[in-house]
Amino acid sequence: MTNMQSTSSAQSTRALTMSTVAFTVCFAVWTIFSIIGVQLKDQLGLSETQFGLLIGTPVLTGSLVRVLLGVLTDRMGGRIVYVITMLAAALATFLLTFAQTYEQFLIAALGVGLAGGSFAVGVAYVSRFYAAGKQGTALGIFGVGNVGSSVTKFLAPFVMLAWGWQSVALIWAAALVVIAVVFWFTTEDDPIIVKRRTEPYTPKSLLSEFEPLRNLQVWRFALYYFFAFGAFVALTLWLPRYLIGVYGFDIKTAGMIAAFYSVPASIFRAYGGTLSDRIGARTVLYWTFGVSLLMTAILALPTSDFVVAGINGPVPLHFELSPWAFVGLIFVLGFFMSLGKAAVYKHIPAYYPQNVGAVGGLVGMIGGLGGFVLPLLFGYLNDVTGIWSSCFIALFVLVAVAFLWMHMTVRRMERQPVGQPA
């Protein structure tokens, strides 16, 4: 929906700025178990499976709740829903310090996951302050809040080593409360909510809010985001393990590389939004999927020793990506993933202006589930194949399916008469 002319530039800028800051803090809380979980694993004597479930539970619940939070934002407005979401996640993070058993930590992790659901709230809230031609840039800037995962990876280890994991939870919870209060007093209700107070308004039925989810197009956008965001989160979690297993890096070096991977991959999301406004989101996605196909194809090649029949007899050959060649390729992949994340969300307010919350929530939920499902798939493939690069084989197949589905749909749209729905 286009925004009201009465919305000032200052209001729009304030809404975008505070939403981005709030999302950064929420994302930092959402990924808190990636650090404190290491100490909890030793403290509770967890198996690898139990540890994986513990760090994945907030990702899972934060993804599942996005549709509900998106619909609530459409109906009640993003300002109030954002604040309630942050305060609820802060309470769960605070209660985490009282957990004693593994089951209690899992229950607390369910509440911590609410912080990840804030993405759907922010998308619906911010998009209402900007006209269609600027929504890609605005949502791209908002998405920079993904950098919150790097904030946790950089700062939480120092806090944990100095004062224990409980201090990390307390400080992160306090930060959420502070930003929730600041957000409430520095932002205004979005133009749609303001208009509803002055003009007759009949709320849509709750069922109608979910009506667009019947469209196959919505699920196609969700698949795009499953790769662009879900695989990004999965690689952020998987890279330390991969670098240690393949190249023998120590945990500090592997962790720092993973943190540096997520910083530019988050920041360039803003550029992806601007680029989507300038040249079109579809063009950006073509570049994202095309380059990602090439990168994952190279990364999927396992270290190999083989013999070819030469002119003068057998010739032994060896193939292996050096550590820094791997890091370079993974950074290129992350860069184009960041562009793709913004491009996907440029589509949503353009195609579904009346249901940004519901559609954006579903797409965000599916993307978030990628961050939960893919690491489990990577581990399973390692066990079955015994090949480290099998994770990139899976990503190659995933991006190939997304690319082919998009291209076939575009070709079908081009063949349709003008005015026919896609």
mmCIF file of C-alpha atoms in Angstrom, residues 132-279:
data_model
loop_
_atom_site.group_PDB
_atom_site.id
_atom_site.type_symbol
_atom_site.label_atom_id
_atom_site.label_comp_id
_atom_site.label_asym_id
_atom_site.label_seq_id
_atom_site.Cartn_x
_atom_site.Cartn_y
_atom_site.Cartn_z
ATOM 1 C CA ALA A 132 6.737 1.440 -3.478
ATOM 2 C CA GLY A 133 9.794 2.876 -5.243
ATOM 3 C CA LYS A 134 11.697 3.177 -1.961
ATOM 4 C CA GLN A 135 10.560 0.071 -0.117
ATOM 5 C CA GLY A 136 13.400 -2.070 -1.461
ATOM 6 C CA THR A 137 16.009 0.325 -0.078
ATOM 7 C CA ALA A 138 14.189 0.731 3.240
ATOM 8 C CA LEU A 139 13.702 -3.003 3.802
ATOM 9 C CA GLY A 140 17.283 -3.654 2.720
ATOM 10 C CA ILE A 141 18.542 -1.225 5.370
ATOM 11 C CA PHE A 142 16.244 -2.817 7.949
ATOM 12 C CA GLY A 143 17.629 -6.246 7.081
ATOM 13 C CA VAL A 144 21.117 -5.086 8.061
ATOM 14 C CA GLY A 145 19.964 -6.000 11.556
ATOM 15 C CA ASN A 146 21.146 -9.542 10.680
ATOM 16 C CA VAL A 147 24.529 -8.233 11.812
ATOM 17 C CA GLY A 148 23.283 -8.819 15.354
ATOM 18 C CA SER A 149 24.537 -12.406 15.061
ATOM 19 C CA SER A 150 28.051 -11.036 14.633
ATOM 20 C CA VAL A 151 27.582 -8.792 17.658
ATOM 21 C CA THR A 152 26.897 -11.893 19.734
ATOM 22 C CA LYS A 153 29.837 -13.802 18.253
ATOM 23 C CA PHE A 154 32.213 -10.897 18.914
ATOM 24 C CA LEU A 155 31.088 -9.754 22.384
ATOM 25 C CA ALA A 156 29.427 -12.698 24.121
ATOM 26 C CA PRO A 157 32.634 -14.800 24.438
ATOM 27 C CA PHE A 158 34.383 -12.020 26.369
ATOM 28 C CA VAL A 159 31.412 -11.556 28.708
ATOM 29 C CA MET A 160 31.030 -15.301 29.205
ATOM 30 C CA LEU A 161 34.708 -15.863 29.979
ATOM 31 C CA ALA A 162 34.739 -12.936 32.423
ATOM 32 C CA TRP A 163 31.470 -13.444 34.314
ATOM 33 C CA GLY A 164 29.813 -16.644 33.054
ATOM 34 C CA TRP A 165 27.010 -17.427 30.622
ATOM 35 C CA GLN A 166 24.358 -16.117 33.045
ATOM 36 C CA SER A 167 25.793 -12.614 32.655
ATOM 37 C CA VAL A 168 25.461 -12.862 28.887
ATOM 38 C CA ALA A 169 21.756 -13.688 29.263
ATOM 39 C CA LEU A 170 21.176 -10.886 31.793
ATOM 40 C CA ILE A 171 22.973 -8.223 29.732
ATOM 41 C CA TRP A 172 21.292 -9.262 26.478
ATOM 42 C CA ALA A 173 17.874 -9.255 28.233
ATOM 43 C CA ALA A 174 18.534 -5.798 29.685
ATOM 44 C CA ALA A 175 19.541 -4.500 26.252
ATOM 45 C CA LEU A 176 16.209 -5.712 24.832
ATOM 46 C CA VAL A 177 14.238 -3.946 27.566
ATOM 47 C CA VAL A 178 16.150 -0.694 27.031
ATOM 48 C CA ILE A 179 15.676 -0.738 23.263
ATOM 49 C CA ALA A 180 11.963 -1.597 23.669
ATOM 50 C CA VAL A 181 11.441 1.481 25.870
ATOM 51 C CA VAL A 182 13.469 3.726 23.562
ATOM 52 C CA PHE A 183 11.605 2.379 20.536
ATOM 53 C CA TRP A 184 8.218 3.158 22.083
ATOM 54 C CA PHE A 185 9.101 6.769 22.918
ATOM 55 C CA THR A 186 10.916 7.616 19.670
ATOM 56 C CA THR A 187 8.556 6.185 17.040
ATOM 57 C CA GLU A 188 4.990 6.764 15.893
ATOM 58 C CA ASP A 189 2.225 4.499 14.685
ATOM 59 C CA ASP A 190 2.420 3.777 10.978
ATOM 60 C CA PRO A 191 0.224 5.774 8.533
ATOM 61 C CA ILE A 192 -2.281 2.945 8.063
ATOM 62 C CA ILE A 193 -3.002 2.699 11.792
ATOM 63 C CA VAL A 194 -3.283 6.498 12.065
ATOM 64 C CA LYS A 195 -5.760 6.581 9.168
ATOM 65 C CA ARG A 196 -7.909 3.873 10.741
ATOM 66 C CA ARG A 197 -8.438 6.100 13.782
ATOM 67 C CA THR A 198 -9.865 8.958 11.717
ATOM 68 C CA GLU A 199 -11.829 7.099 9.050
ATOM 69 C CA PRO A 200 -14.424 4.334 9.202
ATOM 70 C CA TYR A 201 -12.633 1.003 9.230
ATOM 71 C CA THR A 202 -13.970 -2.534 9.254
ATOM 72 C CA PRO A 203 -11.297 -5.082 10.189
ATOM 73 C CA LYS A 204 -10.867 -7.965 7.801
ATOM 74 C CA SER A 205 -11.698 -11.409 9.093
ATOM 75 C CA LEU A 206 -8.752 -13.292 10.484
ATOM 76 C CA LEU A 207 -9.243 -15.939 7.796
ATOM 77 C CA SER A 208 -8.935 -13.349 5.029
ATOM 78 C CA GLU A 209 -5.571 -12.267 6.431
ATOM 79 C CA PHE A 210 -4.228 -15.684 5.446
ATOM 80 C CA GLU A 211 -5.988 -15.796 2.048
ATOM 81 C CA PRO A 212 -2.859 -14.869 0.008
ATOM 82 C CA LEU A 213 -1.025 -17.854 1.482
ATOM 83 C CA ARG A 214 -3.057 -20.034 -0.898
ATOM 84 C CA ASN A 215 -1.177 -18.525 -3.839
ATOM 85 C CA LEU A 216 1.646 -20.674 -5.205
ATOM 86 C CA GLN A 217 3.573 -17.462 -5.886
ATOM 87 C CA VAL A 218 3.921 -16.849 -2.134
ATOM 88 C CA TRP A 219 5.480 -20.272 -1.649
ATOM 89 C CA ARG A 220 7.829 -19.612 -4.571
ATOM 90 C CA PHE A 221 9.033 -16.455 -2.812
ATOM 91 C CA ALA A 222 9.414 -18.566 0.343
ATOM 92 C CA LEU A 223 11.695 -21.014 -1.500
ATOM 93 C CA TYR A 224 13.850 -18.107 -2.675
ATOM 94 C CA TYR A 225 14.176 -16.941 0.916
ATOM 95 C CA PHE A 226 14.810 -20.471 2.162
ATOM 96 C CA PHE A 227 18.027 -20.283 0.167
ATOM 97 C CA ALA A 228 18.957 -16.595 0.457
ATOM 98 C CA PHE A 229 18.346 -16.333 4.215
ATOM 99 C CA GLY A 230 18.010 -19.893 5.482
ATOM 100 C CA ALA A 231 21.229 -21.084 3.850
ATOM 101 C CA PHE A 232 22.962 -17.919 5.054
ATOM 102 C CA VAL A 233 22.023 -18.683 8.675
ATOM 103 C CA ALA A 234 22.912 -22.354 8.196
ATOM 104 C CA LEU A 235 26.381 -21.495 6.864
ATOM 105 C CA THR A 236 26.945 -19.043 9.711
ATOM 106 C CA LEU A 237 26.349 -21.926 12.145
ATOM 107 C CA TRP A 238 28.138 -24.581 10.065
ATOM 108 C CA LEU A 239 31.293 -22.732 8.967
ATOM 109 C CA PRO A 240 33.278 -23.114 12.219
ATOM 110 C CA ARG A 241 32.705 -26.873 12.180
ATOM 111 C CA TYR A 242 33.595 -27.068 8.479
ATOM 112 C CA LEU A 243 36.795 -25.010 8.787
ATOM 113 C CA ILE A 244 37.991 -27.050 11.754
ATOM 114 C CA GLY A 245 37.194 -30.392 10.097
ATOM 115 C CA VAL A 246 38.546 -29.622 6.617
ATOM 116 C CA TYR A 247 41.406 -27.205 7.238
ATOM 117 C CA GLY A 248 42.327 -27.860 10.868
ATOM 118 C CA PHE A 249 41.662 -24.287 12.054
ATOM 119 C CA ASP A 250 41.400 -23.744 15.797
ATOM 120 C CA ILE A 251 38.039 -22.700 17.250
ATOM 121 C CA LYS A 252 39.040 -19.033 17.651
ATOM 122 C CA THR A 253 40.115 -18.637 14.025
ATOM 123 C CA ALA A 254 37.128 -20.554 12.701
ATOM 124 C CA GLY A 255 34.740 -18.514 14.847
ATOM 125 C CA MET A 256 36.240 -15.211 13.733
ATOM 126 C CA ILE A 257 35.984 -16.172 10.054
ATOM 127 C CA ALA A 258 32.321 -17.114 10.574
ATOM 128 C CA ALA A 259 31.707 -13.775 12.289
ATOM 129 C CA PHE A 260 33.416 -11.837 9.506
ATOM 130 C CA TYR A 261 31.388 -13.813 6.960
ATOM 131 C CA SER A 262 28.107 -12.718 8.526
ATOM 132 C CA VAL A 263 29.033 -9.013 8.869
ATOM 133 C CA PRO A 264 29.410 -8.079 5.168
ATOM 134 C CA ALA A 265 26.723 -10.564 4.166
ATOM 135 C CA SER A 266 24.349 -8.628 6.436
ATOM 136 C CA ILE A 267 25.487 -5.102 5.611
ATOM 137 C CA PHE A 268 25.270 -5.583 1.846
ATOM 138 C CA ARG A 269 21.597 -6.443 2.235
ATOM 139 C CA ALA A 270 20.969 -2.686 2.263
ATOM 140 C CA TYR A 271 22.731 -2.405 -1.093
ATOM 141 C CA GLY A 272 20.578 -5.260 -2.363
ATOM 142 C CA GLY A 273 17.479 -3.243 -1.518
ATOM 143 C CA THR A 274 18.769 -0.163 -3.325
ATOM 144 C CA LEU A 275 19.771 -2.271 -6.313
ATOM 145 C CA SER A 276 16.303 -3.858 -6.394
ATOM 146 C CA ASP A 277 14.736 -0.403 -6.569
ATOM 147 C CA ARG A 278 17.052 0.634 -9.399
ATOM 148 C CA ILE A 279 17.227 -2.376 -11.707
#
